[in-house]
Coordinates of C-alpha atoms in Angstrom, one line a residue:
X32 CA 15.0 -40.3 -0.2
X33 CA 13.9 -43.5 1.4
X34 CA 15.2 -46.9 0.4
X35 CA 12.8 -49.2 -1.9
X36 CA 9.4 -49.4 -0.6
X37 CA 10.6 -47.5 2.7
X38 CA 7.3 -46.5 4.7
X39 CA 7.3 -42.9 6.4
X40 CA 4.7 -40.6 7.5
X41 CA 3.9 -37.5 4.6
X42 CA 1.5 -34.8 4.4
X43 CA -0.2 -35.5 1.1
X44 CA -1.7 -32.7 -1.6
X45 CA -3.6 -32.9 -4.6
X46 CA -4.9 -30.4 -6.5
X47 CA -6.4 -29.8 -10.4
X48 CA -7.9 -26.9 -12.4
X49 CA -11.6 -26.4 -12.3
X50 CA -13.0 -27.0 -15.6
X51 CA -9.6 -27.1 -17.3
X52 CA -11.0 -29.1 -20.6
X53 CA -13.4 -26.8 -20.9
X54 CA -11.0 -23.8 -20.6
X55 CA -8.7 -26.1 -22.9
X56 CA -11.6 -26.3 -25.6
X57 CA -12.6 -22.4 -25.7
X58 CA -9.0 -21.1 -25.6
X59 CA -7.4 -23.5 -27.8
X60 CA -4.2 -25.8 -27.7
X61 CA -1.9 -22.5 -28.8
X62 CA -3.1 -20.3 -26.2
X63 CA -3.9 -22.8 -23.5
X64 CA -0.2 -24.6 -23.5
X65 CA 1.8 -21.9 -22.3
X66 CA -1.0 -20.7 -20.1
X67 CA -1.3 -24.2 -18.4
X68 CA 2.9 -24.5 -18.3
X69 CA 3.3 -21.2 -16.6
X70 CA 0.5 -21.9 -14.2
X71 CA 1.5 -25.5 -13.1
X72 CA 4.9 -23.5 -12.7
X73 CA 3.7 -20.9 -10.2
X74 CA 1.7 -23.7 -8.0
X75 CA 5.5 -25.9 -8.3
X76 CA 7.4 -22.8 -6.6
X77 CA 4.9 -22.1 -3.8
X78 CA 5.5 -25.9 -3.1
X79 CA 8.9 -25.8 -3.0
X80 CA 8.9 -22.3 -0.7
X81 CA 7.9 -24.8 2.1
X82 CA 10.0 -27.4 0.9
X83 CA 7.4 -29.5 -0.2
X84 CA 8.1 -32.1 -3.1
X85 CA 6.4 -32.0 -6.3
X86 CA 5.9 -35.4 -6.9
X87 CA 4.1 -35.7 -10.6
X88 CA 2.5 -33.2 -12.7
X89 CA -1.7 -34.0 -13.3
X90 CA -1.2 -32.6 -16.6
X91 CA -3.7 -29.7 -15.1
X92 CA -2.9 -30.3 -11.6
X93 CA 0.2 -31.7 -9.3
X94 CA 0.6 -34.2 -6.1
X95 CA 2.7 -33.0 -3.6
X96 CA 4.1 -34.6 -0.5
X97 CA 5.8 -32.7 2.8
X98 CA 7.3 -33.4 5.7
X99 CA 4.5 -32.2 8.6
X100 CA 0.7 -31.0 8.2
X101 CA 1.3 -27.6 9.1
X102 CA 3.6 -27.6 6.1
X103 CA 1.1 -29.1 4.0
X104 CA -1.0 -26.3 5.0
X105 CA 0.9 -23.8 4.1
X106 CA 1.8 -25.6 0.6
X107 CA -2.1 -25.7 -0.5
X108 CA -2.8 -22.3 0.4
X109 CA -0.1 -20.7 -1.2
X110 CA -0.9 -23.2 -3.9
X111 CA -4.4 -21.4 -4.1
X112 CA -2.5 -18.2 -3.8
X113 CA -0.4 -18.7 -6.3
X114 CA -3.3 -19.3 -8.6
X115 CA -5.1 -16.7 -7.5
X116 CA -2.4 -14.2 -8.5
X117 CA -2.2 -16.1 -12.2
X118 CA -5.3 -14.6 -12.5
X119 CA -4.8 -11.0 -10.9
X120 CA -1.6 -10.8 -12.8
X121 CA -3.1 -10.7 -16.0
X122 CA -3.0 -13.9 -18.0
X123 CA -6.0 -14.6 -20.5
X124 CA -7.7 -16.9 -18.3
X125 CA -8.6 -16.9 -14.5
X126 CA -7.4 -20.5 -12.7
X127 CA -9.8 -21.6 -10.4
X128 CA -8.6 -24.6 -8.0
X129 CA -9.9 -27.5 -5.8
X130 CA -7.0 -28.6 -3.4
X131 CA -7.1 -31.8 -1.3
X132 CA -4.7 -32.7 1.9
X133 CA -4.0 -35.9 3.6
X134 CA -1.5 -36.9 6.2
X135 CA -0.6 -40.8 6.7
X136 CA 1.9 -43.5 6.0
X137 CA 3.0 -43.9 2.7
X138 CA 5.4 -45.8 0.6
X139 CA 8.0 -44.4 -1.9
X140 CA 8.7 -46.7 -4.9
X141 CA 10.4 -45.7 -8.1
X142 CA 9.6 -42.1 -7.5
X143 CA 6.3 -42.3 -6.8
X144 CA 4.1 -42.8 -3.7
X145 CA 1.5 -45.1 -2.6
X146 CA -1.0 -45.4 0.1
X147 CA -4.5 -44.8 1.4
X148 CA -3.2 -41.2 2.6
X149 CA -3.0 -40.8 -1.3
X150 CA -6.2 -41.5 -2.5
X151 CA -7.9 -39.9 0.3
X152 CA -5.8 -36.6 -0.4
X153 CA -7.1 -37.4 -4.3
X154 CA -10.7 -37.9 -3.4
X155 CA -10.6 -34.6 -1.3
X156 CA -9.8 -32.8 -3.7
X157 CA -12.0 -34.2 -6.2
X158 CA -15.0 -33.4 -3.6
X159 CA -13.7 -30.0 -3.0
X160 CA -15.2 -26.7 -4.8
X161 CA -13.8 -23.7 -6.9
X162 CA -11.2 -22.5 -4.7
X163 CA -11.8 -24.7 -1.7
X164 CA -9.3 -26.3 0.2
X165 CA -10.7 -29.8 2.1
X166 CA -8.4 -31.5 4.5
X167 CA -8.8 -33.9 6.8
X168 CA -9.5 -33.6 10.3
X169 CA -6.1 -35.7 11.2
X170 CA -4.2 -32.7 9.1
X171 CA -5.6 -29.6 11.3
X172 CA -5.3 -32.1 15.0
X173 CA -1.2 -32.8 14.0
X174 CA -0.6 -29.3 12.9
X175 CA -1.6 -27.9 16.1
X176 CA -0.4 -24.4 17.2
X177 CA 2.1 -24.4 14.2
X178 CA -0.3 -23.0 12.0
X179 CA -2.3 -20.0 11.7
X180 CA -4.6 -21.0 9.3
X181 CA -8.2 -21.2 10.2
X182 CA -10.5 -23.9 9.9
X183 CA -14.3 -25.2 9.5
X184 CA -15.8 -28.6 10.0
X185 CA -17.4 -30.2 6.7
X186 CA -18.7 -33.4 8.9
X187 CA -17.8 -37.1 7.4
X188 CA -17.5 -37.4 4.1
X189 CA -18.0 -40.9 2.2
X190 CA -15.3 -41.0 0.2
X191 CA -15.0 -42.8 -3.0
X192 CA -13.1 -46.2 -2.9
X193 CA -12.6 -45.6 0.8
X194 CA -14.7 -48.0 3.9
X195 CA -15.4 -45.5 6.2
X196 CA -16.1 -41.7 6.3
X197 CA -13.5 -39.3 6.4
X198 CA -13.9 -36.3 9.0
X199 CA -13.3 -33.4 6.8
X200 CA -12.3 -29.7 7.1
X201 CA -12.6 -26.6 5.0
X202 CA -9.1 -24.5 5.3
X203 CA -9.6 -20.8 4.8
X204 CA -7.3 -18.9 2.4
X205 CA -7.2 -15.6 1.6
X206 CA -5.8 -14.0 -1.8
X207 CA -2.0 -12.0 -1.2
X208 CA -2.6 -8.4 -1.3
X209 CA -1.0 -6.6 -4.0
X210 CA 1.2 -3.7 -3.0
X211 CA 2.3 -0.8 -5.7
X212 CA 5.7 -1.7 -7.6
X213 CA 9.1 0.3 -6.6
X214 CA 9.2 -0.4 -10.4
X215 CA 6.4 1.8 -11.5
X216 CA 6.9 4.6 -8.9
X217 CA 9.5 7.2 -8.0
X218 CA 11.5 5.9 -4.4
X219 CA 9.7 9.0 -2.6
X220 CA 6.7 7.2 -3.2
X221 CA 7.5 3.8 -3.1
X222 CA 9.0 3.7 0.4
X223 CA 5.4 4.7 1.7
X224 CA 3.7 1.6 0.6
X225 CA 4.2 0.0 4.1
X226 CA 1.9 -1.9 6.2
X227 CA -1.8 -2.8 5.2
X228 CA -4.0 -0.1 3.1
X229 CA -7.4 -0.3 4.6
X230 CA -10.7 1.8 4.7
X231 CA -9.6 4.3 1.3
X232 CA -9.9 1.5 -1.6
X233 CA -13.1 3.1 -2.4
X234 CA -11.4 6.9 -2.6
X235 CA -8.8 5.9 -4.1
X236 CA -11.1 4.2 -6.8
X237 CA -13.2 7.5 -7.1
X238 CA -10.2 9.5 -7.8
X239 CA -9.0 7.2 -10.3
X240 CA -11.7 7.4 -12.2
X241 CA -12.3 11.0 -12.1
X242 CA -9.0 11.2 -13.3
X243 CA -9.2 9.0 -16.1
X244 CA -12.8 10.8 -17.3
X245 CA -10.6 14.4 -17.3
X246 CA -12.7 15.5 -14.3
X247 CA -9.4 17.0 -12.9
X248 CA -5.6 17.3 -13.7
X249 CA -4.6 19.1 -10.3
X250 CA -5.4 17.4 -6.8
X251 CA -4.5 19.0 -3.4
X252 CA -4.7 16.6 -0.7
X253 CA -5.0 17.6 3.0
X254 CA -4.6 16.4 6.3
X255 CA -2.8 16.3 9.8
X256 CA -0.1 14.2 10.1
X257 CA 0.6 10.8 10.2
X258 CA -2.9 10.6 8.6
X259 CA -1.7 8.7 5.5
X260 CA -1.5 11.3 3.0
X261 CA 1.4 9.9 0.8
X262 CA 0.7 6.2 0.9
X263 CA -3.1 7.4 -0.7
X264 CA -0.8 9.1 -3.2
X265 CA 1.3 6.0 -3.9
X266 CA -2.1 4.1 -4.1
X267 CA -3.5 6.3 -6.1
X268 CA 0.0 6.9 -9.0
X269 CA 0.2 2.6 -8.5
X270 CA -3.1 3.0 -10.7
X271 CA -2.1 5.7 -13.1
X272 CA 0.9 4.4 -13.8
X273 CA -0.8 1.1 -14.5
X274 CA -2.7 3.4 -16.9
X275 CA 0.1 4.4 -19.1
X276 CA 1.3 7.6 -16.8
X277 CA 4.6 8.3 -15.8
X278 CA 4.8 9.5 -12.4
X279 CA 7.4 11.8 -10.8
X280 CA 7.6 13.1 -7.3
X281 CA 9.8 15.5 -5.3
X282 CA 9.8 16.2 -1.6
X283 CA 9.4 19.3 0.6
X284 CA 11.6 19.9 3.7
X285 CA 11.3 21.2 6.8
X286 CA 14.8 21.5 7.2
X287 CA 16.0 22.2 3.8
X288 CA 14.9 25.3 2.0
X289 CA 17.0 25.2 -1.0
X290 CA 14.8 27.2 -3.8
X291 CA 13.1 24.7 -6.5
X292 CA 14.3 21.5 -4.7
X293 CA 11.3 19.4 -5.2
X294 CA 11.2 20.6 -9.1
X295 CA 15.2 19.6 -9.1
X296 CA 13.8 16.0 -7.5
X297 CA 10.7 15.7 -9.7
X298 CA 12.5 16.8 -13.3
X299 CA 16.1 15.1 -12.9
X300 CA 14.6 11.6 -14.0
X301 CA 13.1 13.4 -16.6
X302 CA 16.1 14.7 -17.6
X303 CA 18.0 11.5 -17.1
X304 CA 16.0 9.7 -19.9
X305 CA 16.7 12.4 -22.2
X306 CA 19.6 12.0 -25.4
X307 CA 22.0 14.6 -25.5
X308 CA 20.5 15.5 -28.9
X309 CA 17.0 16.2 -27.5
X310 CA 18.1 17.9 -24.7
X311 CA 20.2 19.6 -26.5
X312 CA 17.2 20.8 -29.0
X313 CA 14.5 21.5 -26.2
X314 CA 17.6 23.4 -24.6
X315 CA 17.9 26.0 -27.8
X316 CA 14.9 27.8 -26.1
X317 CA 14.9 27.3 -22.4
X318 CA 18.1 25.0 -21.5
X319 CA 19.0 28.6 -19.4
X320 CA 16.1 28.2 -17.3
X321 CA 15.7 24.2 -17.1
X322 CA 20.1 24.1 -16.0
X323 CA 18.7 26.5 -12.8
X324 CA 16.9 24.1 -11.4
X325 CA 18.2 20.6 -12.9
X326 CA 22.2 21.3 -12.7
X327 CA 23.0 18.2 -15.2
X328 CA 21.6 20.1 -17.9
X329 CA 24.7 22.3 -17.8
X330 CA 27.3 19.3 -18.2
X331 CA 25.6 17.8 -20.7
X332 CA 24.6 20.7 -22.6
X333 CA 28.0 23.1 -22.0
X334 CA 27.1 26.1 -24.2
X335 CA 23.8 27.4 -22.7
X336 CA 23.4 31.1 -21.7
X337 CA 24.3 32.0 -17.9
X338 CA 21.5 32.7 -15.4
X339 CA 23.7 34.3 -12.8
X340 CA 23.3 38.0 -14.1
X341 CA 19.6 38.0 -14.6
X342 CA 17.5 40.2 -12.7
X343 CA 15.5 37.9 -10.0
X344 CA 11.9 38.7 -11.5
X345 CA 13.6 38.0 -15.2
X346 CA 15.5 34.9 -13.6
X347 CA 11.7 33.7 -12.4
X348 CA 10.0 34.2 -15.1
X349 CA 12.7 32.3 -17.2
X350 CA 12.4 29.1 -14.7
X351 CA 8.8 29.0 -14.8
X352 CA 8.7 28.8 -18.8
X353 CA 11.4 26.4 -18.7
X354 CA 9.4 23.7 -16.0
X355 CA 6.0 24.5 -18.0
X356 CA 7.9 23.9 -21.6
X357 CA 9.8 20.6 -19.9
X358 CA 6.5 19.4 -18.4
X359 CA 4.4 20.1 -21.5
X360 CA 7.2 18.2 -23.6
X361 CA 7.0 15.1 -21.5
X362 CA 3.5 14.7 -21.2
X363 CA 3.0 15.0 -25.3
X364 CA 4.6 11.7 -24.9
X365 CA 2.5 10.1 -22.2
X366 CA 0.2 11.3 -19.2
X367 CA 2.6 12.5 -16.7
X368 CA 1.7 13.3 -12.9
X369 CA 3.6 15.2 -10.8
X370 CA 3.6 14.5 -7.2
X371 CA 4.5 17.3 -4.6
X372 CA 4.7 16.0 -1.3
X373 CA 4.5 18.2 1.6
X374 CA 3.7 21.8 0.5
X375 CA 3.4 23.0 3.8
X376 CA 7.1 23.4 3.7
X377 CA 7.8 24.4 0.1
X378 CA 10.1 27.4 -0.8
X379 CA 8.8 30.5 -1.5
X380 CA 10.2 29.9 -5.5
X381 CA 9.0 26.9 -5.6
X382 CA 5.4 28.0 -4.5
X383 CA 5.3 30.2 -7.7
X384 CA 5.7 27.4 -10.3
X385 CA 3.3 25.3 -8.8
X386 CA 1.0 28.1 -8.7
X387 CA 2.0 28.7 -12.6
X388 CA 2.4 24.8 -13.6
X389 CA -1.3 24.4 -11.7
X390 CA -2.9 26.7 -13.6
X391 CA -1.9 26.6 -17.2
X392 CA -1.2 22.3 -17.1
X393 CA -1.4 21.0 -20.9
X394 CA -4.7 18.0 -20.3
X395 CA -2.0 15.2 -20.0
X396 CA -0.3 16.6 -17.1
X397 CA -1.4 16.2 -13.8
X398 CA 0.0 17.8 -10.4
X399 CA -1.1 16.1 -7.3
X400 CA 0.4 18.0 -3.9
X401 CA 0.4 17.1 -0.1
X402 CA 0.3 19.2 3.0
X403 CA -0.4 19.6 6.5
X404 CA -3.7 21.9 6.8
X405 CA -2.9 21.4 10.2
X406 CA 0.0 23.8 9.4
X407 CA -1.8 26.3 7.7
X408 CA -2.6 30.2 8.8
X409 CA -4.0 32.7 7.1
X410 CA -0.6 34.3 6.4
X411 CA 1.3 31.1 5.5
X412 CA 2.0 31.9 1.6
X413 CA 0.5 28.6 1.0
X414 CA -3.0 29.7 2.1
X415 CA -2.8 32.4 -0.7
X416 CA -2.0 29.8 -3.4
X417 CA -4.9 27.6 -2.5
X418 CA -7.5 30.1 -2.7
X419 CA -6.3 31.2 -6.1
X420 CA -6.4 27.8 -7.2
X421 CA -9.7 27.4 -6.0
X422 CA -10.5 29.1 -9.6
X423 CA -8.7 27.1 -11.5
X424 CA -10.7 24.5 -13.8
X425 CA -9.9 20.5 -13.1
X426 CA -8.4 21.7 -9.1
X427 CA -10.0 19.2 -7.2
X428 CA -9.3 19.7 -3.2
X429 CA -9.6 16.8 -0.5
X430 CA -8.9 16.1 3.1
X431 CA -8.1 12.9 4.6
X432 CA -9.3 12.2 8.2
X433 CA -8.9 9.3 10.9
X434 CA -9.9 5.7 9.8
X435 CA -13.1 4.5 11.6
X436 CA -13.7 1.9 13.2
X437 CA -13.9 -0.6 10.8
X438 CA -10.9 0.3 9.3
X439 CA -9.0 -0.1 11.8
X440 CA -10.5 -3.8 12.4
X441 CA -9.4 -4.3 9.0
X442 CA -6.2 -3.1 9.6
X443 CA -5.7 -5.0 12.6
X444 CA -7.4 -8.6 10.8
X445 CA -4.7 -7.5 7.5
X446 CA -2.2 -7.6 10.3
X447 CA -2.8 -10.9 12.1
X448 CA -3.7 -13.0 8.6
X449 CA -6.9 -14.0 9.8
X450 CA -10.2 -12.7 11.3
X451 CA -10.0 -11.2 14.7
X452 CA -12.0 -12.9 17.8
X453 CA -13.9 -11.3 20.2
X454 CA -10.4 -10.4 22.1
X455 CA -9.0 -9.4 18.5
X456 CA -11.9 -6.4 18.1
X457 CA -11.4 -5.6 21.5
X458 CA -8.2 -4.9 20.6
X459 CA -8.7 -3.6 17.7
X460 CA -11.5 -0.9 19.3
X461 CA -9.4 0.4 22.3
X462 CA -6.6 0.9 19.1
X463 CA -9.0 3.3 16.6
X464 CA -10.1 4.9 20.8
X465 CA -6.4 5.3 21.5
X466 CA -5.3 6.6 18.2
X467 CA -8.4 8.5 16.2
X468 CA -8.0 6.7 13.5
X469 CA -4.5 7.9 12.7
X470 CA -3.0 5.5 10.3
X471 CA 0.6 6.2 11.5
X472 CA -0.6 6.2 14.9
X473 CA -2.5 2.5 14.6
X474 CA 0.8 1.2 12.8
X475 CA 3.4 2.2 15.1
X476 CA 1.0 1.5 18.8
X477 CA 0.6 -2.0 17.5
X478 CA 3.9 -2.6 16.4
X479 CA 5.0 -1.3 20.1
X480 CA 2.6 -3.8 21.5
X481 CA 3.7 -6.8 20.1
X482 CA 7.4 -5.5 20.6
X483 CA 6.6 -5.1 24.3
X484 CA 4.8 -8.0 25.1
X485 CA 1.4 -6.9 25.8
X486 CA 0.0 -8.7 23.5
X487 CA 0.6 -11.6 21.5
X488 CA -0.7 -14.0 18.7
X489 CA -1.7 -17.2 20.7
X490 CA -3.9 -20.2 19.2
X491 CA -5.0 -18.2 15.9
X492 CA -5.7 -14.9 17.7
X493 CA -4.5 -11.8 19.6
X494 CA -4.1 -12.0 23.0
X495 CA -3.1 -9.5 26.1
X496 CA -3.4 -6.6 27.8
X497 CA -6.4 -3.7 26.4
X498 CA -4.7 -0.7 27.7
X499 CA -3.0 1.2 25.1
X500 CA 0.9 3.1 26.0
X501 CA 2.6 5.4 23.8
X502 CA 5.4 4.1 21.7
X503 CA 8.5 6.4 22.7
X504 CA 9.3 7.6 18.9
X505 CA 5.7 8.9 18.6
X506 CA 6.5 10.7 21.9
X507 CA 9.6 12.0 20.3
X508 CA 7.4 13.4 17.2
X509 CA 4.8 14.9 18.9
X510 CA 7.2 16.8 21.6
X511 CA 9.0 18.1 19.1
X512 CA 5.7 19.6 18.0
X513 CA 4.6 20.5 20.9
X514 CA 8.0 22.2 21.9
X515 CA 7.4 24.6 18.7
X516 CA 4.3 25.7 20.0
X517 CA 5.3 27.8 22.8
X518 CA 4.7 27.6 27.0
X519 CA 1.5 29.5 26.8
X520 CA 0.1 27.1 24.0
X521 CA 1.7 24.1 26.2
X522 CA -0.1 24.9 29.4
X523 CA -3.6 25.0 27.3
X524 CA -3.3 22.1 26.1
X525 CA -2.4 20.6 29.1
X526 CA -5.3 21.1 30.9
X527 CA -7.6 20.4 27.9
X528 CA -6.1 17.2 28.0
X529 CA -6.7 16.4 31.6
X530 CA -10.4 17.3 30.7
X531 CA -10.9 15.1 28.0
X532 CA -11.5 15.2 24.0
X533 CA -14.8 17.4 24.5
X534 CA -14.4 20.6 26.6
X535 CA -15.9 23.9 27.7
X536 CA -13.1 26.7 26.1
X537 CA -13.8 29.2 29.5
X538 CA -13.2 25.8 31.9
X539 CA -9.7 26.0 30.1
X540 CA -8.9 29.4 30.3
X541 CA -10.3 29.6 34.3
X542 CA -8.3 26.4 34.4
X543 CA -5.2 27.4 33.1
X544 CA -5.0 30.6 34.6
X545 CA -5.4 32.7 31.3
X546 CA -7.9 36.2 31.4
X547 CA -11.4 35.2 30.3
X548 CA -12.5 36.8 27.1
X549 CA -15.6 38.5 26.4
X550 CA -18.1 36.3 24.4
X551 CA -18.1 36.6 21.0
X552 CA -13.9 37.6 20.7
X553 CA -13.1 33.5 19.8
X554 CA -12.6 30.1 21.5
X555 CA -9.3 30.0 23.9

């Protein structure tokens, strides 16, 4: 701290609660105390995350001093963020803010500051709007290129108490973006809520409420991949579980065919949360069946009948009733959704509880499943399934394709923090050209572009090269595909990508050297 009446140069912010006697008045003192205190609280710690100083509390505001306008910038916006997320969060009341920055010398005496830098920062704010940020034109020259934060001019303002007009501008903000919590959501899905979530809010939201009115209890959701399947999912449970559901999930594997895995991965928490004295009473009736597929039921309950000499159609038909009985159980309690992700590669036991669970679901349990339709033929035992639960009541299929366009510019504007420039949808439109949309495929090229250089965030915007390469793990992902596919199928495809996304099926097969078929016998 300076000595006594020690002058230094400070980034200067004020800021105060929009109608906050009013607020105070209609609430009352008993509701509105703690509200206030937890609230001046939140708009403290985003000052001190850029080592700011919180010099006095307004009573329904604070003055804050930092060490360098670009600081100062960052304090008032997260200021207004942290507001901003008072009011998402919950809390009776939404906190609307008018924030005010000055830079200048100042004087510290007794704790306190003093200066013109002070009262201009105070009469800022004062002038500013619901949610506004005003700053003067001296803050935005000195911070320079160390700030990302984007700006419009206001013009001269005639300040009050102050000789001559104040060139003034408005600092944009935009609220954080709240993300699902690991809390409310089983790790399989929580570790897919990566990276911004753009162009599906409005899906999601459909779904939701279609859920919520009973519309359906079982949703199959399709799509190639990398097309964001599971991080709609996780979107989409973040809101149930909001709701009052619990929400489990298991996972399919290529790689791993071990019968009922995802039921052992979905049921075990389930299991976990149980007393030994009601699992032991829901295990009088089907502990046999549950222990098959959730092992921990045998060490905690010791004395359950054996499984291993049961006839396999007896041995089935004792797992199913045991999942449907557990499930049903568990969702008398509380909605519970069960999340199967990638069916394409469930085993073939498995396959026959969901088919079961699917179609004879209690109304508070709902089953929402994954898969690659991409994967699918017309003998892959999951094609059978899916047509028999097109007859199933509250079975609602959907297919998720490519972002467009605009999605992709959101996606790219999430990315940078601001709004993109010219150059920035440039960018952003040779990205959704080079990828399709592919959410995975957006994610990773632009991570490999700002790894490799080509491009760049300079002066507030993204700058570089336009062409587009492949990143060398999504080479490794789609070879690996490819190689599954066979030489004949490689060659084909090939030459149709030499001749672009559109294509004559004959120019292929004269092309690739494969007999031409008679018309009418199917594409090549």
């Amino acid at each position: 701290m300076q000595g006594l009446g020690a002058t230094s140069t400070r980034a200067v912010v004020f800021c105060d609660v929009v109608g906050s006697t009013e607020i105070r008045s209609r609430l009352g003192d008993t509701v509105a105390d703690p509200w206030f205190e937890q609230l001046m609280s939140a708009i403290s710690n985003a000052v001190l995350e850029v080592d700011g100083l919180v010099v006095k509390s307004l009573g329904d505001g604070v003055m804050a001093v930092f060490t360098s306008a670009s600081a100062a910038l960052q304090g008032a916006v997260g200021i207004q963020q942290a507001a901003d997320a008072h009011r998402v969060h919950g809390l009776a009341e939404s906190a609307l803010l008018r924030v005010g920055v000055s830079i200048g010398d100042v004087a510290e005496f007794d704790g306190d500051w003093n200066g013109l830098p002070i009262v201009e920062a105070a009469r800022l704010c004062a002038a500013a709007g619901s949610n506004e940020i005003l700053a003067s034109d001296v803050v935005r020259v000195l911070a320079g290129s160390r700030t990302d934060h984007r700006f419009e001019s206001v013009g001269a303002l005639e300040l009050k108490g102050l000789a001559n007009p104040v060139g003034t501008v408005r600092v944009l903000w935009s609220p954080r973006r709240a993300t699902p919590s690991s809390a409310a959501l089983p790790a399989a899905l929580a570790t897919a809520v990566r990276g911004p979530f753009v162009g599906r809010d409005q899906l999601v939201t459909e779904c939701y409420d279609e859920w919520k009115a009973g519309i359906w209890r079982g949703l199959l959701v399709a799509g190639e991949p990398g097309i964001g399947k599971t991080r709609f999912v996780a979107e989409l449970c973040n809101r149930m579980a909001n709701a009052g559901a619990r929400v489990v999930a298991g996972r399919c594997d290529e790689d791993i065919a071990a019968p009922y895995r995802p039921w052992t991965e979905a049921l075990e928490p389930l299991v976990a949360e149980m007393s030994t004295d009601e699992l032991t009473t829901f295990s009088d009736g089907h502990g046999a069946g549950l222990s098959f597929v959730v092992p921990t039921v045998r060490r905690r309950v010791p004395d359950l009948e054996s499984v291993v000499a049961m006839d396999p159609d007896t041995l089935r038909s004792v797992v199913i009733d045991a999942i449907t009985a557990f499930l049903t159980l568990h969702a008398a309690e509380d909605p519970l959704v069960v999340v199967l992700d990638d069916v394409h590669w469930i085993d073939a036991p498995s396959l026959v509880v969901l088919r079961q669970v699917a179609a004879t679901a209690p109304a508070d349990l709902s089953i929402v499943a994954t898969y690659r339709d991409t994967d699918l033929d017309r003998v892959h035992p999951l094609s059978a399934v899916l047509a028999d639960l097109r007859r199933v009541d509250g079975m609602r299929r959907m297919g998720l394709h490519g972002l467009d366009a605009a999605a992709v510019e959101d996606y790219l504007t999430v990315a940078a923090g601001h709004a993109l420039d010219a150059d920035g949808i440039r960018l952003a439109d040779a990205v959704h050209e080079g990828t399709a949309g592919n959410p995975l495929f957006v994610g990773e090229v632009l991570r490999h572009l700002t790894e490799t250089g080509a491009i760049r965030r300079a002066d507030d915007r993204w700058v570089g090269e336009s062409g587009l390469s492949l990143p060398e793990g999504l080479r490794e992902v789609i070879g690996r595909r490819l190689t599954r596919l066979g030489d004949d199928v490689n060659v084909v495809l090939r030459v149709a990508a030499v001749l672009g996304r559109s294509f004559d099926p004959e120019v292929v097969e004269v092309v690739a050297g494969r007999p031409r078929r008679p018309r009418g016998t199917g594409a090549c």
